[in-house]
Amino acid sequence: MNNILEVNGLVKRYPAFSLDNISFSLPEGCVTGFIGANGAGKTTTIRSILNLAHKDAGTIKIFGLDTVKHEQEIKDRIGIVMDGSYFYNELSMQDMKSIVAPAYSKWSDADYRSYMEKFELDPKQKISTLSKGMRMKFALVLALSHQAELLIMDEPTSGLDPLVRSQFLGIVMDYMENGGKGVFFSTHITSDLDKIADMLVLIDGGKIILQQSKDDLLDTFRIVKGNVALLNDQNRQLIRGLKVSSFGFTGITDHVAKMKKELPDVLLEKATIEDIMLAYIGGGNDDR
Amino acid sequence: MIANLVKKDFLLVKKSIVGFLGISILVPLLAIILMRNTAQIQGIGMFIFLYMVILMELSFMQAVATEEEKSQKATALLCAAPYPRKSYVIAKYICYLISYGVCVAVYSIIAAVYPRLDFLNIAEALVGFLVGTILYGVYTPVAIKYGITKARLVFTAAILLMSLGPILTIKVFRSDITLILSFMQNTSGTLVPIILGIAGVGIFLISMIVSIRIFAKKEL
């Protein structure tokens, strides 16, 4: 499988935060969830990919092309969905479209009108009067109306109500079914990824913590619960995000076979993406 | 592509465009009304025009910058689209040229209607261009690098200068008018416009290149 996006050794330094030599890739044909807590570096990574922030080191390739050397060609082939504040609020959607559309060589007014109708958006409506959900739909309309091969979305579902979020995710799935080559989708709402993601990339503190297919990840990890008396220094090393209380301990492990062998009396349950994410980014084990 | 970014600046301030035109019409009209009983109206066309250009330029760029400041991330969206960053900057300088052209047109129409107001000759028109370009040429890179709050200082200084009023401005520059006019009359008819033109275009291009470089490095 070809990689549609490759990030290698990306470094971006700010006084209070850095992306620390991060590398990951997106296989073609996949929806990749880019997860992490607020401030983990998701938006900075996306801004670096789009050359909105200038990287200090590393290479980024999209469709096999360097994003600095082939910036315009690449941007012509990708759709961007940022949060809804990336518009001129005083303009109507029609005016905003008239500014954005001419930049794309494959812009289709027919697609644009079709999506606007589908999402029940009035082109003459002023952007400042749109709800958060409507803004995100409009952002998606602009991203989908020029035959984008890759969608890059930064926290698109943040702040949306469950119904709009569900519609939004449906549109992303339709996009992939209709020939989209990939979606790169940052979020801290992991339930969105349960529904649509094929791959997951976890970032924390400016470092990539893991990159794995969602199914493999969910197969690998289990929530482990048991009596505190069972814990010792050796088996503690097998458990991430260990929480100890008077009722017992709970944590998450990716050493299921070893755990079963060493602690046959513990309870192992299926983990969610959120459980796994929290186990990685929730800090070290605690013995409270 | 650049045309669409030029259009963007005008769309952002479309509600104020009538106001900008009003400013450019009001300046010569005010001068005509205030100086209707004097012979001074002849020969001061250049200063009236200068005043028009400065007010028009500063009002326009300030209005665009204010709208862009309100929606700062929209610039990032445009640069995430296939618009080259330099197009974004070049469009701003084209907007300046358009508003300068509007000033020339408005002034010429008023001069045609009111015969006591002289038409601009090329040298006078280029003086307006040179001064307007110096102001815009300083304001724009400052606004791109430091934001409009700091660039507003440039705007405020210019407005303070202009608040002296056209008549006072003429009085201040009166001694120089003779000098300027005699220089223009004694120098070859083509030399003055050439010097002014080269200076204006040179400052325009230098400012644009500086702005392009600043914007290329800007984090969006």
Coordinates of C-alpha atoms in Angstrom, one line a residue:
Chain A
M1 CA 0.0 0.0 0.0
N2 CA 1.4 3.4 -1.0
N3 CA 1.7 6.2 1.6
I4 CA -0.3 9.2 0.7
L5 CA 1.3 11.4 3.3
E6 CA 4.7 10.9 4.9
V7 CA 6.1 13.0 7.7
N8 CA 9.8 12.3 8.6
G9 CA 11.7 13.8 11.4
L10 CA 9.5 16.9 11.7
V11 CA 10.8 19.4 14.2
K12 CA 9.0 22.6 15.0
R13 CA 10.1 24.7 17.9
Y14 CA 8.2 27.3 19.8
P15 CA 9.3 28.9 23.0
A16 CA 6.8 26.9 25.1
F17 CA 6.3 23.9 22.9
S18 CA 8.0 21.7 20.3
L19 CA 7.2 19.0 17.8
D20 CA 10.1 16.7 18.6
N21 CA 11.3 14.8 15.5
I22 CA 8.0 13.3 14.7
S23 CA 7.5 10.7 11.9
F24 CA 4.4 8.9 10.7
S25 CA 2.7 8.0 7.5
L26 CA -0.8 7.6 6.0
P27 CA -1.5 4.6 3.8
E28 CA -3.6 5.3 0.8
G29 CA -7.2 4.4 1.1
C30 CA -7.4 4.8 4.9
V31 CA -9.1 7.2 7.2
T32 CA -6.4 8.1 9.7
G33 CA -7.3 9.5 13.1
F34 CA -4.7 11.8 14.6
I35 CA -5.5 11.8 18.3
G36 CA -4.1 13.5 21.3
A37 CA -5.1 15.8 24.1
N38 CA -5.5 19.6 23.6
G39 CA -2.1 21.1 23.2
A40 CA -0.5 17.7 22.2
G41 CA 0.7 19.2 18.8
K42 CA -2.1 18.1 16.4
T43 CA -2.8 21.5 15.0
T44 CA 0.9 22.4 14.8
T45 CA 1.6 19.2 12.9
I46 CA -1.3 20.0 10.5
R47 CA -0.1 23.6 10.1
S48 CA 3.4 22.3 9.3
I49 CA 2.0 19.9 6.7
L50 CA 0.2 22.8 5.1
N51 CA 3.3 25.1 5.3
L52 CA 1.3 27.5 7.4
A53 CA 3.9 27.0 10.1
H54 CA 7.5 26.7 8.9
K55 CA 9.2 23.5 10.1
D56 CA 12.7 23.7 11.6
A57 CA 13.7 20.3 10.3
G58 CA 12.3 17.2 8.6
T59 CA 10.5 16.4 5.4
I60 CA 6.9 16.1 4.5
K61 CA 5.7 14.4 1.4
I62 CA 2.1 14.2 0.1
F63 CA 1.4 12.0 -3.0
G64 CA 5.2 11.4 -2.9
L65 CA 5.9 15.1 -3.5
D66 CA 7.8 17.4 -1.2
T67 CA 5.3 19.9 0.3
V68 CA 7.7 22.8 0.0
K69 CA 8.9 22.2 -3.5
H70 CA 5.5 21.3 -4.9
E71 CA 3.3 23.3 -2.6
Q72 CA 0.7 24.6 -5.0
E73 CA 0.4 21.3 -6.9
I74 CA -0.2 19.5 -3.7
K75 CA -2.6 22.0 -2.3
D76 CA -4.6 21.8 -5.5
R77 CA -5.2 18.1 -4.8
I78 CA -6.1 18.3 -1.1
G79 CA -9.2 19.5 0.7
I80 CA -8.8 21.4 4.0
V81 CA -11.3 21.5 6.8
M82 CA -10.2 23.7 9.7
D83 CA -12.4 24.8 12.5
G84 CA -15.2 27.1 11.5
S85 CA -13.3 30.3 12.4
Y86 CA -11.2 30.1 9.2
F87 CA -13.6 32.3 7.2
Y88 CA -14.2 36.0 6.8
N89 CA -17.2 36.4 9.0
E90 CA -18.6 39.5 7.3
L91 CA -18.8 37.7 3.9
S92 CA -21.6 35.5 2.7
M93 CA -20.9 31.9 1.8
Q94 CA -21.3 32.8 -1.8
D95 CA -18.6 35.6 -1.5
M96 CA -16.3 33.2 0.4
K97 CA -16.7 30.6 -2.2
S98 CA -15.9 33.1 -5.0
I99 CA -12.6 33.8 -3.3
V100 CA -11.6 30.2 -2.6
A101 CA -12.9 28.4 -5.7
P102 CA -10.7 30.1 -8.4
A103 CA -7.6 28.8 -6.6
Y104 CA -8.5 25.2 -7.5
S105 CA -7.9 23.9 -11.0
K106 CA -10.6 21.2 -10.7
W107 CA -13.3 23.2 -8.9
S108 CA -16.8 22.1 -9.8
D109 CA -19.6 24.5 -9.3
A110 CA -22.0 21.6 -9.9
D111 CA -20.5 19.7 -6.9
Y112 CA -20.6 22.9 -4.9
R113 CA -24.3 23.5 -5.6
S114 CA -25.1 19.9 -4.9
Y115 CA -23.4 19.9 -1.5
M116 CA -24.9 23.2 -0.6
E117 CA -28.4 21.8 -1.3
K118 CA -27.6 18.5 0.4
F119 CA -26.5 20.4 3.6
E120 CA -29.4 22.9 3.3
L121 CA -27.0 25.9 3.2
D122 CA -28.2 29.2 1.7
P123 CA -25.2 30.6 -0.3
K124 CA -26.4 34.2 0.5
Q125 CA -26.3 33.7 4.2
K126 CA -23.7 35.7 6.0
I127 CA -21.0 33.5 7.7
S128 CA -21.2 35.3 11.0
T129 CA -24.9 34.1 11.3
L130 CA -24.0 30.4 10.8
S131 CA -24.0 28.0 13.6
K132 CA -20.9 26.0 14.4
G133 CA -22.4 23.0 12.6
M134 CA -23.3 25.0 9.5
R135 CA -19.8 26.5 9.4
M136 CA -18.3 23.0 9.5
K137 CA -20.6 21.8 6.8
F138 CA -19.6 24.8 4.6
A139 CA -16.0 24.1 5.3
L140 CA -16.6 20.5 4.1
V141 CA -18.4 21.8 1.0
L142 CA -15.4 23.9 0.0
A143 CA -13.1 20.9 0.7
L144 CA -15.2 18.5 -1.3
S145 CA -16.0 20.6 -4.4
H146 CA -12.7 20.4 -6.2
Q147 CA -12.2 16.6 -6.4
A148 CA -9.7 16.5 -3.5
E149 CA -7.8 13.3 -3.3
L150 CA -6.9 13.8 0.3
L151 CA -8.9 15.5 3.1
I152 CA -7.0 17.0 5.9
M153 CA -9.2 18.0 8.8
D154 CA -8.3 19.7 12.1
E155 CA -10.7 19.0 14.9
P156 CA -13.7 19.1 12.5
T157 CA -16.2 17.6 15.0
S158 CA -15.1 19.7 18.0
G159 CA -18.1 21.6 19.4
L160 CA -20.6 19.9 17.2
D161 CA -23.8 18.3 18.6
P162 CA -24.1 14.5 18.2
L163 CA -26.5 14.7 15.2
V164 CA -24.3 17.0 13.2
R165 CA -21.2 15.0 14.2
S166 CA -22.9 11.9 12.9
Q167 CA -23.8 13.6 9.6
F168 CA -20.3 14.8 9.3
L169 CA -18.8 11.4 9.8
G170 CA -21.3 10.0 7.3
I171 CA -20.0 12.5 4.7
V172 CA -16.4 11.5 5.3
M173 CA -17.4 7.8 4.8
D174 CA -19.2 8.7 1.6
Y175 CA -16.1 10.6 0.4
M176 CA -14.0 7.5 0.8
E177 CA -16.5 5.3 -0.9
N178 CA -16.6 7.7 -3.8
G179 CA -12.9 7.5 -4.6
G180 CA -11.2 9.6 -1.9
K181 CA -7.6 8.4 -1.4
G182 CA -7.4 9.3 2.2
V183 CA -8.5 11.3 5.2
F184 CA -6.3 12.7 7.9
F185 CA -8.5 13.7 10.8
S186 CA -7.3 15.2 14.0
T187 CA -9.5 15.0 17.0
H188 CA -9.6 14.5 20.7
I189 CA -13.1 13.0 20.5
T190 CA -12.2 9.4 20.2
S191 CA -15.7 8.1 19.8
D192 CA -15.6 9.6 16.2
L193 CA -12.7 7.3 15.4
D194 CA -14.5 4.2 16.6
K195 CA -16.9 4.8 13.7
I196 CA -14.7 5.7 10.8
A197 CA -10.9 5.4 11.4
D198 CA -8.8 2.7 9.9
M199 CA -5.5 3.9 11.3
L200 CA -4.6 5.8 14.4
V201 CA -1.7 8.1 15.2
L202 CA -1.3 9.2 18.8
I203 CA 0.6 12.3 19.6
D204 CA 1.4 13.6 23.1
G205 CA 3.7 16.4 24.2
G206 CA 4.9 16.9 20.6
K207 CA 6.0 13.3 20.2
I208 CA 4.3 10.5 18.3
I209 CA 3.4 7.8 20.8
L210 CA 2.0 5.2 18.5
Q211 CA 0.8 4.5 14.9
Q212 CA -1.2 1.4 14.3
S213 CA -4.3 0.2 12.6
K214 CA -7.4 0.7 14.8
D215 CA -8.3 -3.0 14.7
D216 CA -4.8 -4.1 15.6
L217 CA -4.8 -1.6 18.4
L218 CA -8.1 -2.7 19.8
D219 CA -7.1 -6.4 19.5
T220 CA -3.8 -5.7 21.3
F221 CA -5.0 -3.8 24.3
R222 CA -7.2 -5.0 27.2
I223 CA -8.4 -3.2 30.3
V224 CA -7.1 -5.2 33.3
K225 CA -8.8 -5.2 36.7
G226 CA -8.0 -7.1 39.8
N227 CA -7.1 -7.3 43.4
V228 CA -4.2 -5.1 44.6
A229 CA -2.7 -8.0 46.4
L230 CA -1.9 -9.6 43.0
L231 CA 0.4 -6.7 42.0
N232 CA 4.2 -6.9 42.2
D233 CA 7.1 -4.9 40.8
Q234 CA 7.4 -7.2 37.8
N235 CA 3.7 -7.3 36.7
R236 CA 3.3 -3.6 37.3
Q237 CA 5.6 -3.1 34.3
L238 CA 3.0 -4.8 32.1
I239 CA 0.2 -2.3 33.0
R240 CA -0.2 1.2 31.7
G241 CA -2.2 3.9 33.4
L242 CA -2.4 1.9 36.6
K243 CA -4.9 3.2 39.1
V244 CA -4.9 1.6 42.5
S245 CA -7.7 2.1 45.0
S246 CA -9.1 0.3 48.1
F247 CA -11.4 -1.6 45.7
G248 CA -8.6 -3.0 43.5
F249 CA -6.5 -1.9 40.6
T250 CA -7.3 -1.0 37.0
G251 CA -5.1 -0.3 34.1
I252 CA -4.5 -1.2 30.5
T253 CA -2.1 -3.7 29.0
D254 CA -0.8 -4.7 25.6
H255 CA 0.8 -7.9 27.0
V256 CA -2.4 -9.9 27.1
A257 CA -0.8 -13.4 26.9
K258 CA 1.8 -12.6 29.5
M259 CA -0.8 -11.1 31.7
K260 CA -3.0 -14.2 31.5
K261 CA 0.0 -16.3 32.4
E262 CA 1.3 -14.3 35.3
L263 CA -2.1 -13.1 36.6
P264 CA -4.7 -15.7 35.7
D265 CA -7.2 -14.2 38.2
V266 CA -7.4 -10.7 36.8
L267 CA -10.3 -9.6 34.7
L268 CA -9.5 -8.6 31.1
E269 CA -12.0 -6.5 29.1
K270 CA -12.0 -4.9 25.7
A271 CA -10.5 -1.4 25.6
T272 CA -11.8 1.6 23.7
I273 CA -9.6 4.0 21.8
E274 CA -10.2 6.5 24.6
D275 CA -9.0 4.0 27.2
I276 CA -5.8 3.4 25.2
M277 CA -5.2 7.0 24.6
L278 CA -5.7 7.9 28.3
A279 CA -3.4 5.1 29.3
Y280 CA -0.6 6.6 27.1
I281 CA -1.2 10.2 27.8
G282 CA -2.7 10.2 31.3
G283 CA 0.7 10.2 32.9
G284 CA 2.6 7.5 34.8
N285 CA 1.1 4.8 37.0
D286 CA -0.2 6.0 40.3
D287 CA -0.5 4.1 43.5
R288 CA -3.1 6.3 45.2
Chain B
M1 CA -5.5 34.0 -9.2
I2 CA -4.3 37.4 -8.0
A3 CA -7.5 39.1 -9.3
N4 CA -9.5 37.0 -6.9
L5 CA -7.5 38.1 -4.0
V6 CA -7.9 41.7 -5.1
K7 CA -11.6 41.1 -5.3
K8 CA -11.4 39.6 -1.8
D9 CA -10.1 43.0 -0.4
F10 CA -12.9 44.9 -2.0
L11 CA -15.5 42.3 -0.9
L12 CA -14.2 42.7 2.7
V13 CA -14.9 46.5 2.6
K14 CA -17.7 46.6 0.1
K15 CA -20.0 48.3 2.7
S16 CA -17.4 51.1 3.0
I17 CA -16.6 51.6 -0.7
V18 CA -19.2 54.3 -1.0
G19 CA -17.6 56.0 2.0
F20 CA -14.2 55.8 0.4
L21 CA -15.5 57.4 -2.8
G22 CA -17.3 60.0 -0.6
I23 CA -13.9 60.9 1.0
S24 CA -12.2 61.2 -2.3
I25 CA -15.0 63.5 -3.6
L26 CA -15.4 65.5 -0.4
V27 CA -11.7 66.6 -0.3
P28 CA -11.7 68.6 -3.5
L29 CA -15.2 69.8 -2.9
L30 CA -14.3 71.1 0.5
A31 CA -11.2 72.8 -0.9
I32 CA -13.4 74.4 -3.6
I33 CA -16.0 75.6 -1.0
L34 CA -13.4 76.9 1.4
M35 CA -11.4 78.7 -1.3
R36 CA -14.2 79.8 -3.5
N37 CA -13.4 83.5 -3.0
T38 CA -9.7 83.3 -3.5
A39 CA -7.5 82.9 -6.5
Q40 CA -5.5 80.2 -4.7
I41 CA -7.5 77.4 -6.0
Q42 CA -5.5 77.5 -9.1
G43 CA -2.1 75.9 -8.6
I44 CA -3.0 73.9 -5.6
G45 CA -4.6 71.0 -7.4
M46 CA -1.6 68.9 -6.6
F47 CA -2.1 69.4 -2.9
I48 CA -5.8 68.7 -3.0
F49 CA -5.0 65.5 -5.0
L50 CA -2.3 64.6 -2.5
Y51 CA -4.7 64.9 0.3
M52 CA -7.2 62.8 -1.5
V53 CA -4.7 60.0 -2.2
I54 CA -3.5 59.9 1.4
L55 CA -6.9 59.8 2.9
M56 CA -8.2 57.3 0.4
E57 CA -5.2 55.0 0.7
L58 CA -5.1 55.1 4.5
S59 CA -8.9 54.6 4.9
F60 CA -9.0 51.8 2.5
M61 CA -6.0 49.8 3.8
Q62 CA -7.1 50.4 7.4
A63 CA -10.5 49.1 6.6
V64 CA -9.2 46.0 4.9
A65 CA -6.7 45.3 7.7
T66 CA -9.4 45.7 10.3
E67 CA -11.6 43.2 8.6
E68 CA -8.7 40.8 8.2
E69 CA -7.8 41.2 11.8
K70 CA -11.3 40.2 12.8
S71 CA -11.0 37.0 10.9
Q72 CA -7.3 36.3 11.2
K73 CA -7.5 32.6 10.4
A74 CA -9.1 33.2 7.1
T75 CA -5.7 34.2 5.7
A76 CA -4.5 30.8 6.8
L77 CA -7.3 29.2 4.9
L78 CA -6.4 31.1 1.7
C79 CA -2.8 30.1 2.1
A80 CA -3.8 26.5 2.7
A81 CA -5.5 26.7 -0.7
P82 CA -3.3 26.7 -3.8
Y83 CA -2.8 30.5 -3.6
P84 CA 0.9 31.3 -3.4
R85 CA 1.7 33.5 -0.5
K86 CA 3.2 36.2 -2.7
S87 CA -0.1 36.5 -4.6
Y88 CA -1.7 37.5 -1.3
V89 CA 0.7 40.4 -0.9
I90 CA 0.8 41.4 -4.6
A91 CA -3.0 41.7 -4.5
K92 CA -2.7 44.2 -1.7
Y93 CA -0.4 46.4 -3.8
I94 CA -2.7 46.1 -6.8
C95 CA -5.5 47.3 -4.6
Y96 CA -3.4 50.3 -3.8
L97 CA -2.9 51.0 -7.5
I98 CA -6.7 50.7 -8.1
S99 CA -7.5 53.1 -5.3
Y100 CA -4.9 55.6 -6.6
G101 CA -6.5 55.3 -10.1
V102 CA -9.9 56.0 -8.5
C103 CA -8.4 59.2 -7.0
V104 CA -7.1 60.3 -10.4
A105 CA -10.4 59.6 -12.0
V106 CA -12.5 61.4 -9.3
Y107 CA -10.2 64.4 -9.3
S108 CA -10.3 64.6 -13.1
I109 CA -14.1 64.5 -13.2
I110 CA -14.3 67.3 -10.6
A111 CA -11.7 69.3 -12.5
A112 CA -13.8 68.9 -15.6
V113 CA -16.9 70.0 -13.9
Y114 CA -15.3 72.9 -12.0
P115 CA -13.0 74.8 -14.4
R116 CA -11.2 76.8 -11.6
L117 CA -9.6 73.5 -10.5
D118 CA -6.7 72.7 -12.8
F119 CA -6.4 69.3 -14.3
L120 CA -3.4 67.4 -12.9
N121 CA -0.3 67.2 -15.1
I122 CA 1.8 64.0 -15.1
A123 CA 4.3 65.4 -12.6
E124 CA 1.5 66.4 -10.1
A125 CA -0.1 63.0 -10.5
L126 CA 3.2 61.3 -9.9
V127 CA 3.9 63.4 -6.8
G128 CA 0.6 62.0 -5.4
F129 CA 1.7 58.6 -6.4
L130 CA 5.1 59.0 -4.8
V131 CA 3.8 60.3 -1.4
G132 CA 1.0 57.7 -1.3
T133 CA 3.4 55.0 -2.1
I134 CA 5.8 56.1 0.6
L135 CA 3.0 55.9 3.2
Y136 CA 1.5 52.6 1.8
G137 CA 5.0 51.2 1.3
V138 CA 5.9 51.7 5.0
Y139 CA 2.4 50.8 6.4
T140 CA 2.0 47.5 4.6
P141 CA 5.2 45.6 5.6
V142 CA 4.7 47.0 9.2
A143 CA 1.1 45.7 9.2
I144 CA 2.1 42.3 7.9
K145 CA 5.0 41.9 10.3
Y146 CA 3.6 43.5 13.5
G147 CA -0.2 43.6 12.9
I148 CA -2.4 46.5 12.4
T149 CA -2.2 47.8 16.0
K150 CA 1.4 48.9 15.5
A151 CA 0.8 49.8 11.9
R152 CA -2.0 52.1 13.1
L153 CA 0.8 54.4 14.4
V154 CA 1.8 55.1 10.8
F155 CA -1.9 55.7 10.0
T156 CA -2.3 58.0 13.0
A157 CA 0.8 60.0 12.2
A158 CA -0.5 60.5 8.7
I159 CA -3.9 61.5 9.9
L160 CA -2.4 64.0 12.3
L161 CA -0.5 65.5 9.5
M162 CA -3.6 65.7 7.4
S163 CA -5.7 67.1 10.2
L164 CA -3.9 70.3 9.7
G165 CA -6.3 70.8 6.9
P166 CA -5.7 71.5 3.2
I167 CA -5.5 75.2 3.7
L168 CA -3.0 75.0 6.5
T169 CA -1.0 72.5 4.6
I170 CA -0.8 74.9 1.7
K171 CA 0.3 77.7 4.0
V172 CA 3.0 75.5 5.5
F173 CA 4.2 74.5 2.1
R174 CA 3.6 77.9 0.5
S175 CA 7.3 78.9 0.3
D176 CA 8.1 75.6 -1.2
I177 CA 5.3 75.8 -3.8
T178 CA 7.3 78.5 -5.7
L179 CA 10.4 76.4 -5.4
I180 CA 8.7 73.3 -6.5
L181 CA 6.8 75.0 -9.4
S182 CA 10.0 76.8 -10.6
F183 CA 11.9 73.5 -10.4
M184 CA 9.2 71.9 -12.4
Q185 CA 9.0 74.7 -14.9
N186 CA 12.8 75.1 -15.3
T187 CA 13.6 71.5 -15.6
S188 CA 13.0 69.7 -18.8
G189 CA 9.3 68.8 -19.2
T190 CA 10.0 65.1 -19.1
L191 CA 12.7 64.9 -16.5
V192 CA 10.6 65.6 -13.5
P193 CA 7.9 63.0 -14.3
I194 CA 10.7 60.5 -15.0
I195 CA 12.4 61.2 -11.7
L196 CA 9.1 61.0 -9.8
G197 CA 7.9 58.0 -11.7
I198 CA 11.2 56.1 -11.1
A199 CA 11.1 57.0 -7.4
G200 CA 7.5 56.0 -7.0
V201 CA 7.8 52.7 -8.9
G202 CA 11.1 52.0 -7.1
I203 CA 9.6 52.5 -3.6
F204 CA 6.5 50.5 -4.7
L205 CA 8.5 47.5 -5.8
I206 CA 10.9 47.6 -2.9
S207 CA 8.1 47.7 -0.4
M208 CA 6.3 44.9 -2.2
I209 CA 9.3 42.7 -2.2
V210 CA 10.0 43.4 1.5
S211 CA 6.3 42.6 2.2
I212 CA 6.5 39.4 0.2
R213 CA 9.5 38.2 2.1
I214 CA 8.0 39.1 5.5
F215 CA 4.8 37.3 4.6
A216 CA 6.6 34.2 3.3
K217 CA 8.2 33.7 6.7
K218 CA 5.0 34.5 8.7
E219 CA 3.4 31.8 10.8
L220 CA -0.3 31.6 9.9

